[in-house]
Amino acid sequence: MITAVFLGFIFAAFTPVLRKLGQSVFPWVYSLLPLGLFVYFLGWLPGLSNGPQVVGYPWIPSYGINLDFRIDGLSLLFALLITGIGSLVFFYSTYYLKGHPALDRFYGFLSMFMASMLGLVLSDNLMAMFIFWELTSISSFFLIGFNHEEKSSRKSALTALGITGFGGLVLLAGVVLIGTVGGSFSFSALVPLSETIQNSPSYVWIVGLFMIGAFTKSAQFPFHFWLPGAMKAPTPVSTYLHSATMVKAGIYLLARMTPVLGANPIWNDTLLWVGGITMFYAAAHSLFRVDLKSILAYSTISALGILVFLLGVGTEKALLGAGLFILAHALYKAALFLVTGIIDHQTGTRNVPGLKGLGKVMPMVAFGGVVAALSSAGFPLFLGFLSKEVMYEGVLALGNLTIVAVAILVLTKIFLLVAGFWAGIKPFVGHLPTELASVKGPPPTLWIPPVLLGICTIITGVYPALIDSSFVQPLFHAISGSNEIYTLKLWHGFNLVLLLSLITLGAGVALYFFWKPSDTKFAKTFRFESTSPESLFESGGNLFLRFSRFWTDFFQNGYLRNYFITILAFLILVTGYRLLGGVDIHIDWEQISSVSFYEVILTAMMAVSIGIAVLTHSRTMAILALGIVGFVNCLFFLFFSAPDLAMTQFSIDTLTVVLFMLVLFRLPKNKKLSSNPIRIRDGIISLVFGAFIAILTLEVFESPSQTDVSTFHAENAYLLAKGRNVVNVILVDFRASDTIVETVVLVIAAIGVYTLMKLDLNPQKNP
Amino acid sequence: MKSLIFRTASDYLLPLLLLFSIFLLLRGHYEPGGGFVGGLVASMAFLIHSFAYGLTQTRKIIRVNPGYLMPVGLLLALVAGIAPWFVGLPFLTGLWFSEPLRFIGAVSSVLVFDIGVYLVVIGTTLTIFFSISESV
């Protein structure tokens, strides 16, 4: 299991190696990975009806963070969608991006993303899930910004990363909070604790934090705007990210947490409102768009809104409907995206008003598109019909505000039907305009994936029994936690639900003929641009940038002396505030060992050297004087039995003096650069700082010292680490992780100096 | 600094200091010393040489670009850290050979780690010094 999840990451590391192979002989070699995983996860399907299974691998057991993978209806549905649609996307891209110079990189990002998604949906541990969650944000950043030469593409990638990354941070807070309340990060352990969590005072916070995390990821209002922007990505990426994976992660999280946090008015009402607003707002928006991908983007947001809405309705039928709709939507939306990609690839345009009559040129694509559009509309005999029926039934059982909820849902569905028809039917019917006459049909690599998806939609739509007990029941059980059994039926008899269905279909089709996509309608939306969440977000971002520039200019002004003054002044303020509370120093003269002759001499040397360093006019003298201070320090270390420290300090001081000499040797004679008042100011600051440090040092003796750690190190250095030099043992064994990081810091410093010295920002000045 | 005395002295100092630095590195586990100080002493040896003969000569006797020592050192430290994973122990656990080697004494993954630190320190110091003295 762990191999299955991590295979994508391993594979991503090897894509550059496979490059030659992928370019020439087997362009489809990359598709083997998702296909293999798909088959692997299919193998889990028969065992599903026996209940959820958890496969665990310890990772950081001391913090309760483990790589536990949970297979149940919900996670398996997502795993299959991720790998299944993944296979199609991988396969489709071999032609769509044929000859792209960075194809290997593309597949690397794509498999990284796939692995992160798999980890996300399979993790039973919330912490592990959070890590995969962040990984999806990061890898999708690279995918959205794949055409990195375009400025708009970079900007959308950054927006997406900003929004989802922000949501991720909020989610982390939620995960930590629920871990504190429930005492475990494991989802399986949290479900029985549902009542404890809901009664705890932190419940509102947990819900809020989880929801912000989910809403940012799943593009709910008002965080929805990153999704249309992310359409800058190549179409296969949009297909993958927006049909089944990335944006559904938030839905997954909400569905996953429903048994723990759900069935509570706070949870349900929030989801109901946010989902309701999102689905209606986005569906209405999609009718004003003319770009195919843009229409699909808004209809995707609307579909996500429907899912959130259904989770908010919370009745058993509604949850079942949500589960079914995840599957139906993934199938038809992926197909629509793929079809859009084909149209774009073959005709070079995605402008809906101009596209028609392509059905004659590409009949197979038309088949895929029409099936997807019909399923999206919810016509009988397609999978979308089943999900829509159950959905309506679930909402009708809401209890209060039923009429409003049903009305909004029906309206949304009508709008979505039109959007789906625009994307899946309109380009293929009518007369082929002359400017599109030269368009050629796509190769099988492009049309096979949408056709396969269409076939799946029809088969499951006609024979719902195929997926009913094996798949849908475990899925429903995972979302709702209830053991009720609902059988999917094509025919429910004449009832209110059927009437609503008929209204939806009839009104939708009528609207399709009445309301045509046009540029003038699109232009009307520009008026609202300035108050849209996107613009608000952007101006907020700009404000932040300006503030940070001001902040940087103020503090990072490039003068070492100003940095020093800032640091020292701040430390003086902090220690001074602390010392205001009273100084408590009792020097016990009896305990202090007598001052030896050497110490007097050395201290005198130090004082004299400092005086020279401050007063001298020669740079060399100043440096040498500072060097003497350092060496005297070494001697002190030596006297008080710290030979290691003395040795290191000695080497460092020598090197420092040499370094100073190297640089300052070439500089002109030391001038008096600052005026007398400034020198006096600096002197006062240094003296006060020195005095404060001295007071602090003396005060340290007053507080009882904790010697546990040093005793442990002294006692165990030889026993555990076989070394008698405790200092070194601490450095290389007990605290070796620190040392690794410190060496990295050293390297960074060296690289910094190297670039500062060698980087030539004005090449024309120094030929 | 082309003085004959200094040059002659540096001829002897270079091998001596390098040996001393290795000595410091190896004894570090029991007596004062260790990779960090050892690295500093070794870089001082090369510095003295560069003062006597000039940078080009020193670069020639080091052969590799000292900057390359940094990643190599980091890699060694990382290898020493990861090695215990293969026998099921936590990151950076010291692994010891049961038999001590001649001249060197007991050898462990900790020594590899310390050699990594040693190389990183040499690489860092020399990179900083060389790039500064080449630029001024």
Short mmCIF file of N, CA and C in Angstrom, two decimals, chain A residues 247-389:
data_model
loop_
_atom_site.label_atom_id
_atom_site.label_comp_id
_atom_site.label_asym_id
_atom_site.label_seq_id
_atom_site.Cartn_x
_atom_site.Cartn_y
_atom_site.Cartn_z
N VAL A 247 -9.66 19.94 -6.70
CA VAL A 247 -10.76 20.72 -6.12
C VAL A 247 -11.71 19.83 -5.32
N LYS A 248 -11.67 18.53 -5.60
CA LYS A 248 -12.54 17.64 -4.82
C LYS A 248 -11.92 17.32 -3.47
N ALA A 249 -10.66 17.70 -3.29
CA ALA A 249 -10.02 17.38 -2.02
C ALA A 249 -10.77 18.02 -0.86
N GLY A 250 -11.22 19.25 -1.06
CA GLY A 250 -11.98 19.92 -0.01
C GLY A 250 -13.27 19.18 0.27
N ILE A 251 -13.96 18.76 -0.82
CA ILE A 251 -15.20 17.99 -0.66
C ILE A 251 -14.90 16.70 0.09
N TYR A 252 -13.79 16.08 -0.30
CA TYR A 252 -13.39 14.84 0.37
C TYR A 252 -13.24 15.07 1.86
N LEU A 253 -12.56 16.15 2.19
CA LEU A 253 -12.32 16.44 3.61
C LEU A 253 -13.65 16.62 4.34
N LEU A 254 -14.55 17.41 3.73
CA LEU A 254 -15.84 17.64 4.38
C LEU A 254 -16.61 16.34 4.53
N ALA A 255 -16.61 15.52 3.45
CA ALA A 255 -17.32 14.25 3.51
C ALA A 255 -16.71 13.35 4.58
N ARG A 256 -15.38 13.37 4.63
CA ARG A 256 -14.67 12.53 5.58
C ARG A 256 -14.97 12.95 7.01
N MET A 257 -15.10 14.25 7.22
CA MET A 257 -15.31 14.73 8.58
C MET A 257 -16.78 14.72 8.98
N THR A 258 -17.67 14.48 8.01
CA THR A 258 -19.10 14.52 8.34
C THR A 258 -19.46 13.58 9.49
N PRO A 259 -18.97 12.34 9.52
CA PRO A 259 -19.34 11.49 10.66
C PRO A 259 -18.81 12.03 11.98
N VAL A 260 -17.72 12.79 11.96
CA VAL A 260 -17.16 13.30 13.20
C VAL A 260 -17.80 14.62 13.59
N LEU A 261 -17.84 15.56 12.63
CA LEU A 261 -18.27 16.92 12.96
C LEU A 261 -19.72 17.18 12.56
N GLY A 262 -20.28 16.32 11.72
CA GLY A 262 -21.58 16.62 11.13
C GLY A 262 -22.76 16.41 12.05
N ALA A 263 -23.95 16.49 11.47
CA ALA A 263 -25.21 16.35 12.20
C ALA A 263 -25.28 17.35 13.34
N ASN A 264 -24.82 18.55 13.06
CA ASN A 264 -24.85 19.62 14.04
C ASN A 264 -25.29 20.87 13.30
N PRO A 265 -26.19 21.68 13.89
CA PRO A 265 -26.69 22.84 13.14
C PRO A 265 -25.58 23.77 12.65
N ILE A 266 -24.54 23.95 13.46
CA ILE A 266 -23.46 24.85 13.03
C ILE A 266 -22.85 24.36 11.73
N TRP A 267 -22.54 23.08 11.72
CA TRP A 267 -21.91 22.46 10.55
C TRP A 267 -22.85 22.54 9.35
N ASN A 268 -24.08 22.07 9.53
CA ASN A 268 -25.00 21.96 8.40
C ASN A 268 -25.38 23.32 7.83
N ASP A 269 -25.70 24.28 8.72
CA ASP A 269 -26.16 25.57 8.20
C ASP A 269 -25.06 26.27 7.42
N THR A 270 -23.83 26.22 7.95
CA THR A 270 -22.74 26.90 7.24
C THR A 270 -22.57 26.30 5.85
N LEU A 271 -22.51 24.97 5.81
CA LEU A 271 -22.32 24.32 4.51
C LEU A 271 -23.47 24.65 3.57
N LEU A 272 -24.68 24.66 4.13
CA LEU A 272 -25.86 24.93 3.33
C LEU A 272 -25.75 26.30 2.68
N TRP A 273 -25.40 27.29 3.47
CA TRP A 273 -25.33 28.66 2.95
C TRP A 273 -24.19 28.82 1.96
N VAL A 274 -23.00 28.39 2.38
CA VAL A 274 -21.85 28.58 1.49
C VAL A 274 -22.06 27.83 0.19
N GLY A 275 -22.49 26.55 0.33
CA GLY A 275 -22.70 25.76 -0.88
C GLY A 275 -23.79 26.36 -1.74
N GLY A 276 -24.86 26.80 -1.11
CA GLY A 276 -25.98 27.37 -1.86
C GLY A 276 -25.56 28.60 -2.64
N ILE A 277 -24.88 29.51 -1.94
CA ILE A 277 -24.42 30.73 -2.62
C ILE A 277 -23.49 30.38 -3.77
N THR A 278 -22.52 29.49 -3.48
CA THR A 278 -21.54 29.17 -4.51
C THR A 278 -22.19 28.56 -5.73
N MET A 279 -23.09 27.58 -5.50
CA MET A 279 -23.61 26.85 -6.67
C MET A 279 -24.45 27.78 -7.55
N PHE A 280 -25.22 28.67 -6.91
CA PHE A 280 -26.07 29.54 -7.71
C PHE A 280 -25.24 30.63 -8.40
N TYR A 281 -24.37 31.25 -7.64
CA TYR A 281 -23.53 32.33 -8.16
C TYR A 281 -22.71 31.85 -9.35
N ALA A 282 -22.08 30.69 -9.17
CA ALA A 282 -21.18 30.21 -10.23
C ALA A 282 -21.98 29.74 -11.44
N ALA A 283 -23.13 29.08 -11.20
CA ALA A 283 -23.92 28.59 -12.34
C ALA A 283 -24.43 29.76 -13.15
N ALA A 284 -24.90 30.82 -12.46
CA ALA A 284 -25.37 31.99 -13.18
C ALA A 284 -24.22 32.63 -13.95
N HIS A 285 -23.06 32.66 -13.32
CA HIS A 285 -21.87 33.24 -13.94
C HIS A 285 -21.51 32.52 -15.24
N SER A 286 -21.64 31.20 -15.21
CA SER A 286 -21.17 30.42 -16.37
C SER A 286 -21.96 30.79 -17.61
N LEU A 287 -23.19 31.29 -17.43
CA LEU A 287 -24.01 31.62 -18.60
C LEU A 287 -23.56 32.91 -19.27
N PHE A 288 -22.65 33.65 -18.62
CA PHE A 288 -22.19 34.90 -19.23
C PHE A 288 -20.82 34.74 -19.86
N ARG A 289 -20.31 33.51 -19.88
CA ARG A 289 -18.96 33.31 -20.39
C ARG A 289 -19.01 32.86 -21.84
N VAL A 290 -17.95 33.11 -22.57
CA VAL A 290 -17.91 32.64 -23.95
C VAL A 290 -16.76 31.66 -24.19
N ASP A 291 -15.78 31.67 -23.28
CA ASP A 291 -14.66 30.77 -23.46
C ASP A 291 -15.05 29.39 -22.90
N LEU A 292 -14.81 28.34 -23.70
CA LEU A 292 -15.23 27.00 -23.28
C LEU A 292 -14.70 26.63 -21.91
N LYS A 293 -13.39 26.86 -21.71
CA LYS A 293 -12.78 26.45 -20.45
C LYS A 293 -13.33 27.26 -19.30
N SER A 294 -13.61 28.52 -19.60
CA SER A 294 -14.13 29.39 -18.55
C SER A 294 -15.52 28.93 -18.14
N ILE A 295 -16.35 28.54 -19.13
CA ILE A 295 -17.67 28.01 -18.82
C ILE A 295 -17.54 26.78 -17.93
N LEU A 296 -16.62 25.89 -18.33
CA LEU A 296 -16.43 24.67 -17.55
C LEU A 296 -15.93 24.99 -16.15
N ALA A 297 -15.05 26.01 -16.05
CA ALA A 297 -14.53 26.36 -14.73
C ALA A 297 -15.67 26.77 -13.82
N TYR A 298 -16.55 27.66 -14.31
CA TYR A 298 -17.64 28.11 -13.45
C TYR A 298 -18.63 27.00 -13.17
N SER A 299 -18.88 26.14 -14.17
CA SER A 299 -19.81 25.06 -13.87
C SER A 299 -19.18 24.08 -12.88
N THR A 300 -17.84 23.96 -12.89
CA THR A 300 -17.19 23.12 -11.88
C THR A 300 -17.37 23.71 -10.49
N ILE A 301 -17.15 25.02 -10.38
CA ILE A 301 -17.35 25.66 -9.08
C ILE A 301 -18.77 25.41 -8.60
N SER A 302 -19.71 25.54 -9.55
CA SER A 302 -21.10 25.35 -9.18
C SER A 302 -21.34 23.92 -8.71
N ALA A 303 -20.73 22.95 -9.42
CA ALA A 303 -20.91 21.55 -9.01
C ALA A 303 -20.32 21.32 -7.63
N LEU A 304 -19.18 21.95 -7.36
CA LEU A 304 -18.59 21.81 -6.03
C LEU A 304 -19.52 22.43 -4.99
N GLY A 305 -20.14 23.55 -5.38
CA GLY A 305 -21.10 24.18 -4.48
C GLY A 305 -22.25 23.23 -4.17
N ILE A 306 -22.74 22.52 -5.22
CA ILE A 306 -23.82 21.56 -5.01
C ILE A 306 -23.40 20.50 -3.99
N LEU A 307 -22.15 20.04 -4.12
CA LEU A 307 -21.68 18.99 -3.21
C LEU A 307 -21.65 19.51 -1.78
N VAL A 308 -21.11 20.71 -1.60
CA VAL A 308 -21.07 21.28 -0.25
C VAL A 308 -22.49 21.46 0.28
N PHE A 309 -23.37 21.94 -0.60
CA PHE A 309 -24.76 22.14 -0.25
C PHE A 309 -25.39 20.82 0.22
N LEU A 310 -25.14 19.76 -0.53
CA LEU A 310 -25.73 18.47 -0.17
C LEU A 310 -25.19 17.98 1.17
N LEU A 311 -23.89 18.16 1.39
CA LEU A 311 -23.32 17.76 2.68
C LEU A 311 -23.99 18.57 3.78
N GLY A 312 -24.33 19.83 3.44
CA GLY A 312 -24.97 20.68 4.42
C GLY A 312 -26.40 20.24 4.69
N VAL A 313 -27.12 19.82 3.65
CA VAL A 313 -28.47 19.33 3.85
C VAL A 313 -28.44 18.16 4.83
N GLY A 314 -27.49 17.27 4.61
CA GLY A 314 -27.19 16.29 5.64
C GLY A 314 -28.16 15.15 5.81
N THR A 315 -29.31 15.14 5.07
CA THR A 315 -30.19 13.97 5.18
C THR A 315 -29.50 12.80 4.49
N GLU A 316 -29.93 11.61 4.85
CA GLU A 316 -29.21 10.43 4.33
C GLU A 316 -29.22 10.39 2.81
N LYS A 317 -30.41 10.73 2.24
CA LYS A 317 -30.48 10.71 0.78
C LYS A 317 -29.56 11.76 0.18
N ALA A 318 -29.46 12.90 0.86
CA ALA A 318 -28.61 13.96 0.34
C ALA A 318 -27.14 13.52 0.33
N LEU A 319 -26.73 12.82 1.39
CA LEU A 319 -25.34 12.34 1.44
C LEU A 319 -25.11 11.30 0.35
N LEU A 320 -26.11 10.43 0.17
CA LEU A 320 -25.99 9.44 -0.90
C LEU A 320 -25.88 10.15 -2.24
N GLY A 321 -26.73 11.19 -2.42
CA GLY A 321 -26.69 11.96 -3.65
C GLY A 321 -25.33 12.60 -3.85
N ALA A 322 -24.74 13.12 -2.77
CA ALA A 322 -23.43 13.74 -2.88
C ALA A 322 -22.41 12.73 -3.36
N GLY A 323 -22.44 11.53 -2.75
CA GLY A 323 -21.50 10.49 -3.16
C GLY A 323 -21.64 10.15 -4.62
N LEU A 324 -22.89 9.97 -5.07
CA LEU A 324 -23.12 9.64 -6.47
C LEU A 324 -22.70 10.78 -7.39
N PHE A 325 -22.97 12.00 -6.93
CA PHE A 325 -22.67 13.14 -7.78
C PHE A 325 -21.17 13.32 -7.96
N ILE A 326 -20.39 12.97 -6.90
CA ILE A 326 -18.93 13.03 -7.04
C ILE A 326 -18.50 12.18 -8.23
N LEU A 327 -19.04 10.95 -8.27
CA LEU A 327 -18.67 10.04 -9.35
C LEU A 327 -19.17 10.55 -10.69
N ALA A 328 -20.48 10.92 -10.74
CA ALA A 328 -21.06 11.34 -12.01
C ALA A 328 -20.35 12.58 -12.54
N HIS A 329 -20.13 13.54 -11.63
CA HIS A 329 -19.51 14.79 -12.06
C HIS A 329 -18.09 14.54 -12.57
N ALA A 330 -17.34 13.69 -11.85
CA ALA A 330 -15.97 13.42 -12.28
C ALA A 330 -15.98 12.86 -13.69
N LEU A 331 -16.89 11.93 -13.95
CA LEU A 331 -16.91 11.29 -15.28
C LEU A 331 -17.29 12.29 -16.36
N TYR A 332 -18.39 13.05 -16.15
CA TYR A 332 -18.80 13.90 -17.28
C TYR A 332 -17.93 15.14 -17.39
N LYS A 333 -17.46 15.68 -16.24
CA LYS A 333 -16.66 16.90 -16.34
C LYS A 333 -15.30 16.60 -16.97
N ALA A 334 -14.72 15.45 -16.61
CA ALA A 334 -13.45 15.09 -17.23
C ALA A 334 -13.63 14.96 -18.73
N ALA A 335 -14.74 14.30 -19.14
CA ALA A 335 -14.98 14.14 -20.57
C ALA A 335 -15.14 15.50 -21.24
N LEU A 336 -15.88 16.42 -20.62
CA LEU A 336 -16.08 17.74 -21.22
C LEU A 336 -14.76 18.48 -21.36
N PHE A 337 -13.93 18.40 -20.34
CA PHE A 337 -12.63 19.06 -20.43
C PHE A 337 -11.80 18.47 -21.55
N LEU A 338 -11.80 17.14 -21.63
CA LEU A 338 -11.00 16.50 -22.68
C LEU A 338 -11.51 16.91 -24.06
N VAL A 339 -12.85 16.96 -24.20
CA VAL A 339 -13.43 17.37 -25.48
C VAL A 339 -13.02 18.80 -25.80
N THR A 340 -13.09 19.67 -24.79
CA THR A 340 -12.67 21.06 -24.99
C THR A 340 -11.22 21.11 -25.46
N GLY A 341 -10.40 20.27 -24.81
CA GLY A 341 -8.99 20.24 -25.20
C GLY A 341 -8.83 19.84 -26.66
N ILE A 342 -9.61 18.86 -27.09
CA ILE A 342 -9.51 18.41 -28.48
C ILE A 342 -9.92 19.54 -29.42
N ILE A 343 -11.06 20.18 -29.08
CA ILE A 343 -11.52 21.27 -29.95
C ILE A 343 -10.45 22.35 -30.03
N ASP A 344 -9.90 22.70 -28.87
CA ASP A 344 -8.89 23.74 -28.84
C ASP A 344 -7.67 23.32 -29.67
N HIS A 345 -7.28 22.07 -29.51
CA HIS A 345 -6.09 21.56 -30.19
C HIS A 345 -6.28 21.54 -31.69
N GLN A 346 -7.50 21.15 -32.13
CA GLN A 346 -7.71 20.98 -33.57
C GLN A 346 -8.09 22.28 -34.28
N THR A 347 -8.88 23.13 -33.57
CA THR A 347 -9.34 24.34 -34.24
C THR A 347 -8.58 25.58 -33.82
N GLY A 348 -7.95 25.53 -32.66
CA GLY A 348 -7.21 26.69 -32.20
C GLY A 348 -8.08 27.75 -31.55
N THR A 349 -9.36 27.45 -31.33
CA THR A 349 -10.20 28.43 -30.64
C THR A 349 -11.07 27.73 -29.61
N ARG A 350 -11.44 28.49 -28.58
CA ARG A 350 -12.36 27.95 -27.58
C ARG A 350 -13.55 28.87 -27.42
N ASN A 351 -13.76 29.72 -28.42
CA ASN A 351 -14.81 30.71 -28.33
C ASN A 351 -16.15 30.08 -28.73
N VAL A 352 -17.05 29.92 -27.77
CA VAL A 352 -18.27 29.15 -27.99
C VAL A 352 -19.13 29.70 -29.14
N PRO A 353 -19.39 31.02 -29.21
CA PRO A 353 -20.29 31.48 -30.28
C PRO A 353 -19.82 31.06 -31.67
N GLY A 354 -18.51 30.95 -31.87
CA GLY A 354 -18.03 30.63 -33.21
C GLY A 354 -17.97 29.15 -33.52
N LEU A 355 -18.12 28.31 -32.49
CA LEU A 355 -17.92 26.88 -32.70
C LEU A 355 -19.24 26.20 -33.04
N LYS A 356 -19.32 25.56 -34.19
CA LYS A 356 -20.47 24.69 -34.47
C LYS A 356 -20.14 23.73 -35.61
N GLY A 357 -20.98 22.72 -35.72
CA GLY A 357 -20.86 21.82 -36.85
C GLY A 357 -19.65 20.90 -36.84
N LEU A 358 -18.95 20.82 -35.73
CA LEU A 358 -17.75 19.98 -35.73
C LEU A 358 -18.08 18.50 -35.67
N GLY A 359 -19.35 18.15 -35.45
CA GLY A 359 -19.74 16.75 -35.32
C GLY A 359 -19.40 15.94 -36.55
N LYS A 360 -19.44 16.59 -37.71
CA LYS A 360 -19.15 15.85 -38.94
C LYS A 360 -17.67 15.52 -39.03
N VAL A 361 -16.85 16.43 -38.50
CA VAL A 361 -15.40 16.24 -38.61
C VAL A 361 -14.90 15.24 -37.59
N MET A 362 -15.45 15.34 -36.38
CA MET A 362 -14.95 14.46 -35.33
C MET A 362 -16.13 13.77 -34.64
N PRO A 363 -16.68 12.75 -35.28
CA PRO A 363 -17.88 12.11 -34.72
C PRO A 363 -17.65 11.47 -33.36
N MET A 364 -16.47 10.86 -33.16
CA MET A 364 -16.22 10.18 -31.90
C MET A 364 -16.16 11.18 -30.75
N VAL A 365 -15.52 12.32 -31.02
CA VAL A 365 -15.45 13.35 -29.99
C VAL A 365 -16.85 13.84 -29.68
N ALA A 366 -17.65 14.00 -30.75
CA ALA A 366 -19.01 14.48 -30.55
C ALA A 366 -19.77 13.51 -29.66
N PHE A 367 -19.56 12.22 -29.88
CA PHE A 367 -20.22 11.22 -29.02
C PHE A 367 -19.86 11.47 -27.56
N GLY A 368 -18.56 11.58 -27.29
CA GLY A 368 -18.12 11.82 -25.91
C GLY A 368 -18.74 13.08 -25.35
N GLY A 369 -18.74 14.15 -26.14
CA GLY A 369 -19.25 15.42 -25.65
C GLY A 369 -20.74 15.36 -25.37
N VAL A 370 -21.50 14.76 -26.30
CA VAL A 370 -22.95 14.72 -26.12
C VAL A 370 -23.32 13.87 -24.91
N VAL A 371 -22.67 12.71 -24.76
CA VAL A 371 -22.97 11.87 -23.60
C VAL A 371 -22.70 12.62 -22.32
N ALA A 372 -21.54 13.32 -22.29
CA ALA A 372 -21.19 14.05 -21.08
C ALA A 372 -22.21 15.14 -20.81
N ALA A 373 -22.63 15.85 -21.87
CA ALA A 373 -23.59 16.94 -21.67
C ALA A 373 -24.91 16.41 -21.17
N LEU A 374 -25.34 15.27 -21.72
CA LEU A 374 -26.62 14.70 -21.29
C LEU A 374 -26.54 14.20 -19.85
N SER A 375 -25.40 13.63 -19.50
CA SER A 375 -25.24 13.16 -18.14
C SER A 375 -25.23 14.34 -17.19
N SER A 376 -24.55 15.41 -17.62
CA SER A 376 -24.50 16.61 -16.79
C SER A 376 -25.90 17.18 -16.60
N ALA A 377 -26.71 17.09 -17.67
CA ALA A 377 -28.07 17.61 -17.56
C ALA A 377 -28.94 16.70 -16.72
N GLY A 378 -28.58 15.43 -16.64
CA GLY A 378 -29.37 14.50 -15.85
C GLY A 378 -30.48 13.84 -16.64
N PHE A 379 -30.25 13.55 -17.91
CA PHE A 379 -31.24 12.81 -18.69
C PHE A 379 -31.27 11.36 -18.24
N PRO A 380 -32.45 10.74 -18.29
CA PRO A 380 -32.53 9.34 -17.87
C PRO A 380 -31.57 8.47 -18.68
N LEU A 381 -31.18 7.38 -18.09
CA LEU A 381 -30.25 6.42 -18.67
C LEU A 381 -28.81 6.89 -18.64
N PHE A 382 -28.56 8.05 -18.02
CA PHE A 382 -27.17 8.46 -17.80
C PHE A 382 -26.94 8.55 -16.29
N LEU A 383 -25.68 8.41 -15.90
CA LEU A 383 -25.36 8.38 -14.47
C LEU A 383 -25.83 9.65 -13.78
N GLY A 384 -25.76 10.77 -14.49
CA GLY A 384 -26.16 12.05 -13.90
C GLY A 384 -27.62 12.04 -13.46
N PHE A 385 -28.44 11.26 -14.17
CA PHE A 385 -29.86 11.18 -13.81
C PHE A 385 -30.03 10.61 -12.41
N LEU A 386 -29.32 9.51 -12.15
CA LEU A 386 -29.42 8.86 -10.85
C LEU A 386 -29.04 9.82 -9.73
N SER A 387 -27.92 10.49 -9.92
CA SER A 387 -27.46 11.37 -8.85
C SER A 387 -28.45 12.51 -8.64
N LYS A 388 -29.04 12.99 -9.76
CA LYS A 388 -29.96 14.12 -9.63
C LYS A 388 -31.23 13.70 -8.89
N GLU A 389 -31.73 12.51 -9.21
CA GLU A 389 -32.95 12.03 -8.54
C GLU A 389 -32.73 11.94 -7.03
#
